[in-house]
């Protein structure tokens, strides 16, 4: 393919008529092989043209002539392979499609749409258009609804309504002829030509610990590079639209949406970067982020002593206090700096105040929709259910475990209160919660924070309970039972391997937050000297690591971004969905930071 792409570049650059190099062996079929060539260049809108003639040579000759004739062609530095990247894509297969039954959730369905693998050829009002397979990746599309909404804009149906649901309905119901297509695709990178898998360059998790370390540190550097002057982090970036306005919170433009839990997760990541590298720059930036966190604090009293809590976006969440405590404890463990001791003690007291007599940790202290936005001191069972969170108690308990184990000169009464209420809470979460809130549990476990908390609590006298240990390993087993593997994937979904599903057939969840729970289970198995369990976890965990690394934005994979440097070295949301969020980077970096130490 190197010779073909080099010839295409030469044909675009020179005035001479394009000639196909000899010995090019591609499965060109004049009846179906629509070919597209796309030019990509930083800060320049991509330029593309497609055609299908009787031969591949005539097809490429036509495309090159049309691209050269486009006035925007002059904006591209064709001669510089470092600047202008060229993608070649050719349709290789067509198959029937029932658009009304098109789905991304049934693995064996003939109407399955696999973003980045499948495209659609469709004819509307006499004009045939193509949504090419790589468009799923380059245009940041994952679901069927996103696909049909995008196509409604292509053919003009979107002008009929502003509602996406109505556009999707029209695309399914209008008199449009559809055909599923597959393709082969390649893109240049400097002087290389890269095979594209689902639109991104094929990759594996390199066995070299040095390379894994390098990518992890680069992702942590992305967080540093995207910190604001006040110590907060850039919350969201969409490389396709080149915007920092969160798609899920489009109305919150000033200030831009943020989340205090994910902020503190970013702080933890910086400190893990310091622990890995010894570079004090990460500690300094972590301190800046903690200082931002403290600007959200309010205070109250617990047992006549100072207590404090974060109040952000008109809410005070248990998880905000919990992850904030975890972040500040990581800083304390690395520095032994007592400068935040008052706030550490205050957060601990606040968390203890949120444990009821049964051990249930109340998810919110303040919520604008309850009790007129005032403190929720004795909420009813109904309110508890409405404000239930799987994640917040584990986050809070992890913070308490780190505090109890590492902080010096803890008040004796406070230490006893921590132990008593943490024991009560763990018993509730492990024994009572599955019964009381059974209807809220999904087949794929999600409580990775509690897995991390138990990893720490079993080190404390009186907390090495078999029920806690069983919880960690049972959740790990359930995750692995809901993991795509070599045995349950097809040839077109091999990049699903290591990712998770709620129901088999789901679009894959390459979920770094769950991976953090899995790596905690590994460390727990090693602590308990259960080598068989540790080996079993490691074998599956490496599959997850390989799958997760496919969401890493490398120099090779950012070819379609308007400003490739902005997302470089971050982790995107999904295989084809280009969104980057502080937690998509934070969870991945934290998982790999712990994995590096044991591979």
Coordinates of C-alpha atoms in Angstrom, one line a residue:
X1 CA 0.0 0.0 0.0
X2 CA 3.0 2.3 0.5
X3 CA 3.5 2.5 -3.3
X4 CA -0.2 3.1 -4.0
X5 CA -0.5 6.0 -1.5
X6 CA 2.8 7.4 -2.7
X7 CA 1.5 7.4 -6.2
X8 CA -1.8 9.0 -5.2
X9 CA 0.2 11.8 -3.4
X10 CA 2.4 12.2 -6.5
X11 CA -0.7 12.3 -8.7
X12 CA -2.3 15.0 -6.6
X13 CA 1.0 17.0 -6.5
X14 CA 2.0 16.7 -10.1
X15 CA 0.2 17.7 -13.3
X16 CA 0.8 14.4 -15.0
X17 CA -2.0 11.9 -15.5
X18 CA -2.2 9.3 -12.7
X19 CA -1.0 5.8 -13.5
X20 CA -1.7 2.9 -11.2
X21 CA 1.5 1.2 -10.0
X22 CA 2.1 -2.4 -11.1
X23 CA 1.5 -5.3 -8.6
X24 CA -1.3 -3.5 -6.8
X25 CA -3.5 -6.4 -5.6
X26 CA -6.7 -5.0 -4.2
X27 CA -10.2 -6.6 -4.4
X28 CA -11.6 -4.0 -6.7
X29 CA -15.1 -4.9 -8.1
X30 CA -16.4 -2.4 -10.7
X31 CA -20.0 -3.2 -9.6
X32 CA -19.6 -2.2 -5.9
X33 CA -16.2 -0.7 -5.2
X34 CA -16.8 2.9 -4.5
X35 CA -13.5 4.5 -3.7
X36 CA -12.9 7.6 -1.6
X37 CA -9.7 9.6 -1.1
X38 CA -9.7 12.1 1.8
X39 CA -7.1 14.7 2.6
X40 CA -6.6 15.6 6.3
X41 CA -4.5 18.5 7.6
X42 CA -4.4 20.3 10.9
X43 CA -6.7 23.4 11.1
X44 CA -8.1 22.6 7.7
X45 CA -11.5 21.1 6.9
X46 CA -11.0 17.6 5.4
X47 CA -11.5 17.4 1.6
X48 CA -12.9 14.2 0.1
X49 CA -14.1 12.8 -3.2
X50 CA -15.5 9.5 -4.2
X51 CA -16.0 7.7 -7.5
X52 CA -16.5 4.2 -9.1
X53 CA -15.4 3.6 -12.6
X54 CA -14.6 0.4 -14.6
X55 CA -11.1 0.0 -13.2
X56 CA -9.3 1.1 -10.1
X57 CA -6.9 3.2 -12.2
X58 CA -9.7 5.1 -13.9
X59 CA -11.5 5.5 -10.5
X60 CA -8.4 7.0 -8.9
X61 CA -7.7 9.2 -11.9
X62 CA -11.2 10.6 -11.7
X63 CA -10.9 11.3 -7.9
X64 CA -7.5 13.0 -8.3
X65 CA -8.8 15.3 -11.0
X66 CA -11.9 16.3 -9.0
X67 CA -9.8 16.9 -5.8
X68 CA -7.3 19.1 -7.8
X69 CA -10.2 21.0 -9.3
X70 CA -11.6 21.9 -5.9
X71 CA -10.6 25.5 -4.8
X72 CA -10.0 24.2 -1.2
X73 CA -7.3 21.8 -2.6
X74 CA -4.9 24.8 -2.5
X75 CA -5.1 24.8 1.3
X76 CA -3.4 21.4 1.5
X77 CA 0.4 21.0 1.6
X78 CA 0.2 17.8 -0.5
X79 CA 4.0 17.4 -0.9
X80 CA 4.6 17.3 2.8
X81 CA 3.7 13.9 4.2
X82 CA 4.3 15.2 7.7
X83 CA 1.6 17.9 7.2
X84 CA -1.0 16.4 4.9
X85 CA -2.3 12.9 5.6
X86 CA -4.2 10.9 2.9
X87 CA -6.8 8.2 3.5
X88 CA -7.7 5.6 0.9
X89 CA -11.0 3.7 1.4
X90 CA -12.7 1.2 -0.9
X91 CA -16.0 -0.6 -0.6
X92 CA -15.4 -4.4 -0.7
X93 CA -18.8 -5.8 0.3
X94 CA -22.5 -5.0 0.0
X95 CA -25.3 -6.8 1.8
X96 CA -29.0 -6.3 2.2
X97 CA -30.2 -4.1 5.0
X98 CA -33.6 -3.6 6.7
X99 CA -33.3 -0.1 8.0
X100 CA -36.3 -0.5 10.3
X101 CA -34.5 -3.3 12.1
X102 CA -31.0 -1.8 12.1
X103 CA -29.4 -2.4 15.5
X104 CA -26.1 -2.1 17.3
X105 CA -27.2 -4.4 20.2
X106 CA -27.6 -7.9 18.6
X107 CA -24.3 -9.6 17.8
X108 CA -25.6 -12.1 15.2
X109 CA -28.2 -10.0 13.5
X110 CA -27.9 -9.5 9.7
X111 CA -29.0 -6.0 10.4
X112 CA -26.3 -5.2 13.0
X113 CA -24.5 -1.9 12.5
X114 CA -21.0 -2.0 13.8
X115 CA -19.7 1.6 13.8
X116 CA -16.4 1.8 12.0
X117 CA -16.8 -1.6 10.4
X118 CA -20.1 -1.1 8.5
X119 CA -21.3 1.8 6.5
X120 CA -24.5 2.5 4.5
X121 CA -25.1 3.1 0.9
X122 CA -28.5 4.8 0.5
X123 CA -30.6 6.3 -2.3
X124 CA -33.0 9.2 -1.5
X125 CA -34.9 11.2 -4.2
X126 CA -32.8 9.6 -6.9
X127 CA -29.4 10.5 -5.5
X128 CA -27.1 7.8 -4.0
X129 CA -24.9 8.7 -1.0
X130 CA -22.4 6.8 1.1
X131 CA -21.8 6.7 4.8
X132 CA -18.4 5.0 4.6
X133 CA -17.3 2.7 7.4
X134 CA -14.5 4.9 8.5
X135 CA -17.0 7.8 8.9
X136 CA -18.1 6.2 12.2
X137 CA -14.6 7.0 13.6
X138 CA -13.8 10.2 11.8
X139 CA -17.2 11.7 12.5
X140 CA -17.4 10.4 16.1
X141 CA -20.5 8.2 15.6
X142 CA -21.3 5.1 17.7
X143 CA -25.0 4.4 17.9
X144 CA -27.7 3.8 15.2
X145 CA -29.5 7.0 16.3
X146 CA -26.3 9.0 15.9
X147 CA -25.8 7.4 12.5
X148 CA -29.3 8.2 11.2
X149 CA -29.2 11.7 12.6
X150 CA -26.0 12.3 10.8
X151 CA -27.4 10.9 7.5
X152 CA -30.5 13.0 7.9
X153 CA -28.2 16.1 7.6
X154 CA -26.5 14.6 4.6
X155 CA -29.7 14.2 2.5
X156 CA -31.6 17.2 3.9
X157 CA -34.2 15.4 6.0
X158 CA -32.8 17.2 9.1
X159 CA -34.3 20.4 7.7
X160 CA -37.8 19.0 8.4
X161 CA -37.4 19.0 12.2
X162 CA -35.0 20.0 14.9
X163 CA -35.8 16.9 17.0
X164 CA -33.3 14.1 16.6
X165 CA -35.9 11.4 17.5
X166 CA -38.1 12.7 14.6
X167 CA -35.1 12.7 12.2
X168 CA -34.3 9.1 13.1
X169 CA -37.9 8.1 12.6
X170 CA -38.0 9.7 9.2
X171 CA -34.8 8.1 8.1
X172 CA -36.3 4.7 9.1
X173 CA -39.7 5.4 7.5
X174 CA -39.0 7.4 4.4
X175 CA -38.8 5.8 1.0
X176 CA -35.0 5.2 1.1
X177 CA -33.2 2.2 -0.3
X178 CA -30.4 1.1 2.0
X179 CA -27.4 -1.3 1.7
X180 CA -24.9 -2.3 4.3
X181 CA -21.3 -1.9 3.1
X182 CA -17.8 -2.9 4.3
X183 CA -14.5 -1.5 3.2
X184 CA -10.7 -1.6 3.4
X185 CA -9.0 1.6 4.4
X186 CA -5.5 3.0 4.9
X187 CA -4.1 6.3 6.0
X188 CA -0.6 7.8 5.7
X189 CA 1.5 8.8 8.7
X190 CA 4.7 10.6 7.7
X191 CA 6.3 8.1 5.3
X192 CA 4.3 5.1 6.5
X193 CA 1.0 3.7 5.4
X194 CA -1.2 2.4 8.3
X195 CA -3.9 -0.2 8.1
X196 CA -7.1 1.1 9.6
X197 CA -9.2 -1.1 11.9
X198 CA -12.6 0.5 12.6
X199 CA -11.1 3.7 11.4
X200 CA -8.2 3.9 13.7
X201 CA -4.7 2.4 13.2
X202 CA -4.4 -1.2 14.4
X203 CA -2.5 -1.4 17.7
X204 CA -1.7 -3.8 20.5
X205 CA -0.7 -3.2 24.1
X206 CA 3.1 -3.4 23.7
X207 CA 4.8 -5.9 26.0
X208 CA 7.5 -3.4 26.8
X209 CA 6.9 -1.9 30.2
X210 CA 8.8 1.2 29.1
X211 CA 6.3 1.8 26.3
X212 CA 3.3 1.3 28.6
X213 CA 4.9 3.7 31.1
X214 CA 5.5 6.3 28.4
X215 CA 1.9 6.2 27.3
X216 CA 0.6 6.4 30.9
X217 CA 2.8 9.4 31.7
X218 CA 1.8 11.1 28.5
X219 CA -1.8 10.8 29.4
X220 CA -1.1 12.2 32.9
X221 CA 0.7 15.1 31.1
X222 CA -2.5 15.7 29.1
X223 CA -4.2 16.4 32.4
X224 CA -1.5 18.8 33.4
X225 CA -1.5 20.6 30.1
X226 CA -5.3 20.9 30.3
X227 CA -5.5 22.5 33.8
X228 CA -7.0 25.9 34.2
X229 CA -5.3 28.8 36.0
X230 CA -7.5 28.2 39.0
X231 CA -6.4 24.6 39.5
X232 CA -9.5 23.0 37.9
X233 CA -9.2 20.7 34.9
X234 CA -10.7 20.9 31.4
X235 CA -13.8 18.8 31.9
X236 CA -14.6 17.9 28.3
X237 CA -13.2 18.1 24.8
X238 CA -14.8 16.9 21.5
X239 CA -12.0 16.6 18.8
X240 CA -14.6 16.1 16.0
X241 CA -16.5 19.4 16.7
X242 CA -13.4 21.0 18.3
X243 CA -15.4 22.2 21.3
X244 CA -15.1 22.1 25.0
X245 CA -18.9 22.5 25.5
X246 CA -20.0 19.2 27.0
X247 CA -22.5 17.4 24.8
X248 CA -24.4 16.2 27.9
X249 CA -24.6 19.7 29.4
X250 CA -24.9 22.1 26.3
X251 CA -26.8 24.8 28.2
X252 CA -24.1 25.3 30.8
X253 CA -21.8 27.5 28.8
X254 CA -20.8 30.1 31.4
X255 CA -19.2 28.7 33.4
X256 CA -18.4 25.5 31.4
X257 CA -19.7 22.4 33.1
X258 CA -17.5 20.7 35.7
X259 CA -17.8 17.9 38.2
X260 CA -16.1 18.0 41.6
X261 CA -15.8 14.2 41.8
X262 CA -14.0 13.9 38.5
X263 CA -11.9 16.9 39.5
X264 CA -10.6 15.0 42.5
X265 CA -10.0 11.9 40.4
X266 CA -7.7 14.1 38.3
X267 CA -5.9 15.0 41.5
X268 CA -5.3 11.4 42.3
X269 CA -4.0 10.8 38.8
X270 CA -1.4 13.6 39.2
X271 CA -0.2 12.1 42.4
X272 CA 0.1 8.6 40.9
X273 CA 2.2 10.3 38.2
X274 CA 4.5 11.6 40.9
X275 CA 4.7 8.2 42.6
X276 CA 5.7 6.7 39.2
X277 CA 8.2 9.3 38.1
X278 CA 9.4 11.3 41.1
X279 CA 8.7 14.4 39.1
X280 CA 7.6 17.1 41.7
X281 CA 5.8 19.0 39.0
X282 CA 2.9 16.6 39.4
X283 CA 2.8 17.3 43.2
X284 CA 2.8 21.0 42.6
X285 CA -0.1 20.7 40.1
X286 CA -1.9 18.3 42.5
X287 CA -1.6 20.9 45.2
X288 CA -3.1 23.5 42.9
X289 CA -6.0 21.2 42.2
X290 CA -6.6 20.6 45.9
X291 CA -6.6 24.3 46.5
X292 CA -9.3 24.6 43.9
X293 CA -11.2 21.8 45.7
X294 CA -11.1 23.7 49.0
X295 CA -12.8 26.7 47.4
X296 CA -16.0 24.7 47.3
X297 CA -16.0 23.9 51.0
X298 CA -18.7 24.7 53.5
X299 CA -18.7 23.7 57.2
X300 CA -20.9 22.3 59.9
X301 CA -20.3 20.4 63.1
X302 CA -20.3 16.8 64.0
X303 CA -20.2 15.8 67.6
X304 CA -19.3 19.4 68.5
X305 CA -16.3 19.3 66.2
X306 CA -15.4 20.9 62.9
X307 CA -16.7 19.2 59.8
X308 CA -16.6 20.3 56.1
X309 CA -17.9 19.2 52.8
X310 CA -17.7 20.3 49.1
X311 CA -20.7 22.2 47.7
X312 CA -20.6 22.3 43.9
X313 CA -23.3 22.7 41.2
X314 CA -25.8 23.3 44.0
X315 CA -25.2 19.9 45.5
X316 CA -23.2 18.3 48.2
X317 CA -22.5 14.6 47.3
X318 CA -21.0 12.0 49.5
X319 CA -18.8 11.0 46.6
X320 CA -17.5 14.6 46.3
X321 CA -16.3 14.4 49.9
X322 CA -15.2 10.8 49.5
X323 CA -13.0 11.2 46.4
X324 CA -11.8 14.5 47.7
X325 CA -10.6 12.8 50.8
X326 CA -8.9 10.1 48.7
X327 CA -7.1 12.7 46.7
X328 CA -6.0 14.7 49.7
X329 CA -4.8 11.4 51.4
X330 CA -2.8 10.5 48.3
X331 CA -1.1 13.9 48.6
X332 CA -0.5 13.4 52.4
X333 CA 0.9 9.9 51.9
X334 CA 3.5 11.2 49.4
X335 CA 4.4 14.4 51.2
X336 CA 3.5 14.0 54.9
X337 CA 2.5 17.6 54.6
X338 CA 0.1 18.6 57.4
X339 CA -1.1 21.8 55.7
X340 CA -4.5 20.3 54.9
X341 CA -4.9 18.5 58.3
X342 CA -7.9 20.6 59.4
X343 CA -9.7 19.8 56.1
X344 CA -8.8 16.1 56.2
X345 CA -10.2 15.8 59.7
X346 CA -13.3 17.8 58.7
X347 CA -14.0 15.7 55.7
X348 CA -13.7 12.5 57.8
X349 CA -16.2 13.9 60.3
X350 CA -18.6 14.9 57.6
X351 CA -18.5 11.4 56.0
X352 CA -19.2 9.9 59.4
X353 CA -22.2 12.1 59.8
X354 CA -23.7 10.6 56.7
X355 CA -23.8 7.1 58.1
X356 CA -27.2 6.1 59.5
X357 CA -28.0 3.6 62.3
X358 CA -28.2 0.7 59.8
X359 CA -24.9 1.6 58.2
X360 CA -26.3 3.1 55.0
X361 CA -24.3 6.0 53.8
X362 CA -26.6 8.8 52.5
X363 CA -25.7 9.8 49.0
X364 CA -26.4 13.5 49.3
X365 CA -26.1 16.1 52.1
X366 CA -27.7 18.8 49.9
X367 CA -29.7 18.4 46.8
X368 CA -31.7 21.3 45.2
X369 CA -34.8 19.1 44.6
X370 CA -35.1 17.9 48.2
X371 CA -35.8 19.7 51.4
X372 CA -35.7 23.1 49.7
X373 CA -32.0 22.7 49.0
X374 CA -31.2 22.5 52.8
X375 CA -29.2 19.9 54.6
X376 CA -30.8 16.4 54.5
X377 CA -30.3 15.3 58.1
X378 CA -32.9 12.5 58.6
X379 CA -34.2 11.6 55.1
X380 CA -37.0 9.1 54.7
X381 CA -36.4 5.7 53.1
X382 CA -38.1 7.0 50.0
X383 CA -35.6 9.9 49.7
X384 CA -32.7 7.5 50.4
X385 CA -33.9 5.4 47.5
X386 CA -34.2 8.4 45.1
X387 CA -30.7 9.5 46.0
X388 CA -29.1 6.1 46.0
X389 CA -25.7 5.8 44.5
X390 CA -23.6 2.7 43.9
X391 CA -20.4 4.6 43.8
X392 CA -20.4 7.2 46.6
X393 CA -20.2 4.8 49.6
X394 CA -17.1 3.0 48.2
X395 CA -15.4 6.3 47.4
X396 CA -16.0 7.5 51.0
X397 CA -14.9 4.3 52.6
X398 CA -11.7 4.3 50.5
X399 CA -11.0 7.8 51.9
X400 CA -11.6 6.7 55.5
X401 CA -9.4 3.6 55.1
X402 CA -6.5 5.7 53.8
X403 CA -7.0 8.2 56.5
X404 CA -7.1 5.7 59.3
X405 CA -4.0 3.9 58.1
X406 CA -1.7 6.8 57.2
X407 CA -2.6 9.9 59.2
X408 CA -0.6 10.4 62.3
X409 CA -1.9 11.3 65.8
X410 CA -5.6 10.7 65.1
X411 CA -7.8 11.6 68.0
X412 CA -8.6 8.3 69.8
X413 CA -12.4 8.8 69.8
X414 CA -12.4 9.8 66.1
X415 CA -10.4 6.7 65.2
X416 CA -12.9 4.5 67.1
X417 CA -15.8 6.2 65.4
X418 CA -14.2 5.6 62.0
X419 CA -13.8 1.9 62.7
X420 CA -17.3 1.4 64.1
X421 CA -19.1 3.3 61.4
X422 CA -17.0 1.8 58.6
X423 CA -17.6 -1.7 59.8
X424 CA -21.3 -1.0 60.0
X425 CA -21.2 0.5 56.5
X426 CA -19.3 -2.3 54.9
X427 CA -21.7 -4.9 56.4
X428 CA -24.6 -2.9 55.0
X429 CA -23.0 -2.7 51.5
X430 CA -22.0 -6.3 51.3
X431 CA -24.9 -8.0 53.1
X432 CA -28.0 -5.6 53.2
X433 CA -27.7 -3.5 50.1
X434 CA -28.1 -6.5 47.6
X435 CA -31.4 -7.2 49.3
X436 CA -32.7 -3.7 50.0
X437 CA -31.8 -2.4 46.6
X438 CA -31.8 -5.6 44.6
X439 CA -33.8 -4.0 41.7
X440 CA -31.0 -1.5 41.1
X441 CA -28.3 -4.1 40.4
X442 CA -27.2 -4.9 36.9
X443 CA -25.6 -8.1 35.7
X444 CA -22.3 -6.2 35.1
X445 CA -21.0 -5.0 38.5
X446 CA -20.1 -1.3 38.8
X447 CA -18.8 -0.8 42.3
X448 CA -15.1 -0.6 41.6
X449 CA -14.6 2.0 44.3
X450 CA -15.9 -0.4 47.0
X451 CA -13.4 -3.0 45.6
X452 CA -10.6 -0.5 46.1
X453 CA -11.9 0.4 49.6
X454 CA -12.0 -3.3 50.7
X455 CA -8.4 -3.8 49.4
X456 CA -7.4 -1.2 52.0
X457 CA -9.8 -2.1 54.8
X458 CA -8.7 -5.8 54.9
X459 CA -5.3 -4.5 56.1
X460 CA -6.9 -3.1 59.3
X461 CA -7.4 -5.3 62.3
X462 CA -10.9 -6.6 62.6
X463 CA -11.8 -5.9 58.9
X464 CA -10.4 -9.0 57.2
X465 CA -13.8 -10.5 56.9
X466 CA -14.5 -13.3 54.3
X467 CA -17.7 -11.6 53.2
X468 CA -15.7 -8.5 52.2
X469 CA -13.1 -10.5 50.4
X470 CA -15.8 -12.6 48.6
X471 CA -17.5 -9.4 47.5
X472 CA -14.3 -8.3 45.6
X473 CA -13.6 -11.6 43.9
X474 CA -17.3 -12.3 43.1
X475 CA -17.6 -8.9 41.4
X476 CA -14.4 -9.6 39.6
X477 CA -15.7 -13.0 38.4
X478 CA -19.0 -11.4 37.3
X479 CA -17.1 -8.8 35.3
X480 CA -15.0 -11.4 33.5
X481 CA -18.2 -13.4 32.8
X482 CA -19.5 -10.2 31.1
X483 CA -16.3 -9.7 29.1
X484 CA -15.7 -10.1 25.3
X485 CA -13.0 -12.7 24.7
X486 CA -11.5 -14.6 21.8
X487 CA -14.3 -17.2 22.2
X488 CA -17.3 -14.9 22.0
X489 CA -16.3 -12.2 19.4
X490 CA -16.4 -12.3 15.6
X491 CA -13.7 -11.4 13.1
X492 CA -15.2 -7.9 12.8
X493 CA -15.3 -7.3 16.6
X494 CA -11.8 -8.5 17.7
X495 CA -11.2 -5.1 19.2
X496 CA -14.0 -5.8 21.6
X497 CA -11.8 -8.3 23.4
X498 CA -11.1 -7.3 27.0
X499 CA -14.1 -5.0 27.1
X500 CA -17.4 -5.5 29.0
X501 CA -21.1 -5.9 28.2
X502 CA -24.3 -5.8 30.2
X503 CA -26.0 -8.1 27.8
X504 CA -24.1 -10.0 25.1
X505 CA -24.2 -8.1 21.9
X506 CA -23.9 -4.6 23.5
X507 CA -21.5 -2.3 21.9
X508 CA -18.3 -2.8 24.0
X509 CA -17.5 -1.0 27.2
X510 CA -13.8 -0.6 27.4
X511 CA -14.2 0.7 31.0
X512 CA -11.1 1.9 32.8
X513 CA -13.1 2.6 36.0
X514 CA -14.0 -1.1 36.3
X515 CA -10.4 -2.0 35.5
X516 CA -9.4 -0.1 38.6
X517 CA -11.6 -2.4 40.6
X518 CA -10.0 -5.4 38.8
X519 CA -6.5 -4.3 39.5
X520 CA -7.5 -3.8 43.2
X521 CA -8.7 -7.4 43.2
X522 CA -5.3 -8.4 41.9
X523 CA -3.5 -6.6 44.6
X524 CA -5.8 -8.1 47.2
X525 CA -5.1 -11.6 45.9
X526 CA -1.4 -10.9 46.2
X527 CA -1.8 -9.6 49.7
X528 CA -3.7 -12.7 50.7
X529 CA -1.0 -14.8 48.9
X530 CA -3.6 -16.4 46.7
X531 CA -1.4 -16.9 43.6
X532 CA -3.9 -18.9 41.6
X533 CA -6.5 -16.1 41.9
X534 CA -3.9 -13.5 41.1
X535 CA -2.8 -15.3 38.0
X536 CA -6.5 -15.7 36.9
X537 CA -7.1 -12.0 37.4
X538 CA -3.9 -11.0 35.6
X539 CA -4.7 -13.1 32.5
X540 CA -8.0 -11.4 32.1
X541 CA -6.8 -8.0 33.2
X542 CA -4.2 -7.9 30.4
X543 CA -7.0 -8.5 27.9
X544 CA -8.8 -5.4 29.3
X545 CA -5.6 -3.4 29.2
X546 CA -5.1 -4.2 25.5
X547 CA -8.7 -3.3 24.7
X548 CA -8.5 -0.1 26.7
X549 CA -5.3 1.0 24.9
X550 CA -7.3 1.0 21.6
X551 CA -9.0 4.2 22.9
X552 CA -5.6 6.0 23.3
X553 CA -5.2 9.1 21.1
X554 CA -1.8 8.7 19.5
X555 CA -0.1 10.7 16.8
X556 CA -1.2 8.0 14.4
X557 CA -4.8 7.9 15.3
X558 CA -5.7 11.7 15.5
X559 CA -5.5 12.2 11.7
X560 CA -9.2 13.3 11.5
X561 CA -9.1 15.8 14.3
X562 CA -9.3 19.5 13.5
X563 CA -6.6 20.3 16.0
X564 CA -4.8 17.0 16.6
X565 CA -2.6 18.3 19.4
X566 CA -5.5 19.0 21.6
X567 CA -6.5 15.4 22.2
X568 CA -3.1 13.9 21.7
X569 CA -2.3 11.3 24.5
X570 CA -5.7 11.4 26.0
X571 CA -8.2 8.5 26.1
X572 CA -11.4 8.8 24.2
X573 CA -14.8 7.7 25.4
X574 CA -15.5 4.8 23.1
X575 CA -13.9 3.0 20.1
X576 CA -15.4 5.4 17.6
X577 CA -16.9 8.2 19.9
X578 CA -14.2 10.8 20.0
X579 CA -15.2 12.6 23.2
X580 CA -12.5 13.1 25.8
X581 CA -13.5 13.7 29.4
X582 CA -11.3 14.2 32.4
X583 CA -12.4 10.9 33.8
X584 CA -11.9 9.0 30.6
X585 CA -8.2 10.0 31.0
X586 CA -8.1 9.8 34.8
X587 CA -9.4 6.3 35.2
X588 CA -7.2 4.8 32.4
X589 CA -4.1 6.5 33.7
X590 CA -4.7 5.3 37.3
X591 CA -5.4 1.8 36.1
X592 CA -2.2 1.6 34.0
X593 CA -0.2 3.3 36.8
X594 CA -1.0 0.4 39.1
X595 CA -0.7 -2.2 36.3
X596 CA 2.8 -1.1 35.4
X597 CA 4.1 -2.1 38.8
X598 CA 3.0 -5.7 38.4
X599 CA 3.4 -6.6 34.7

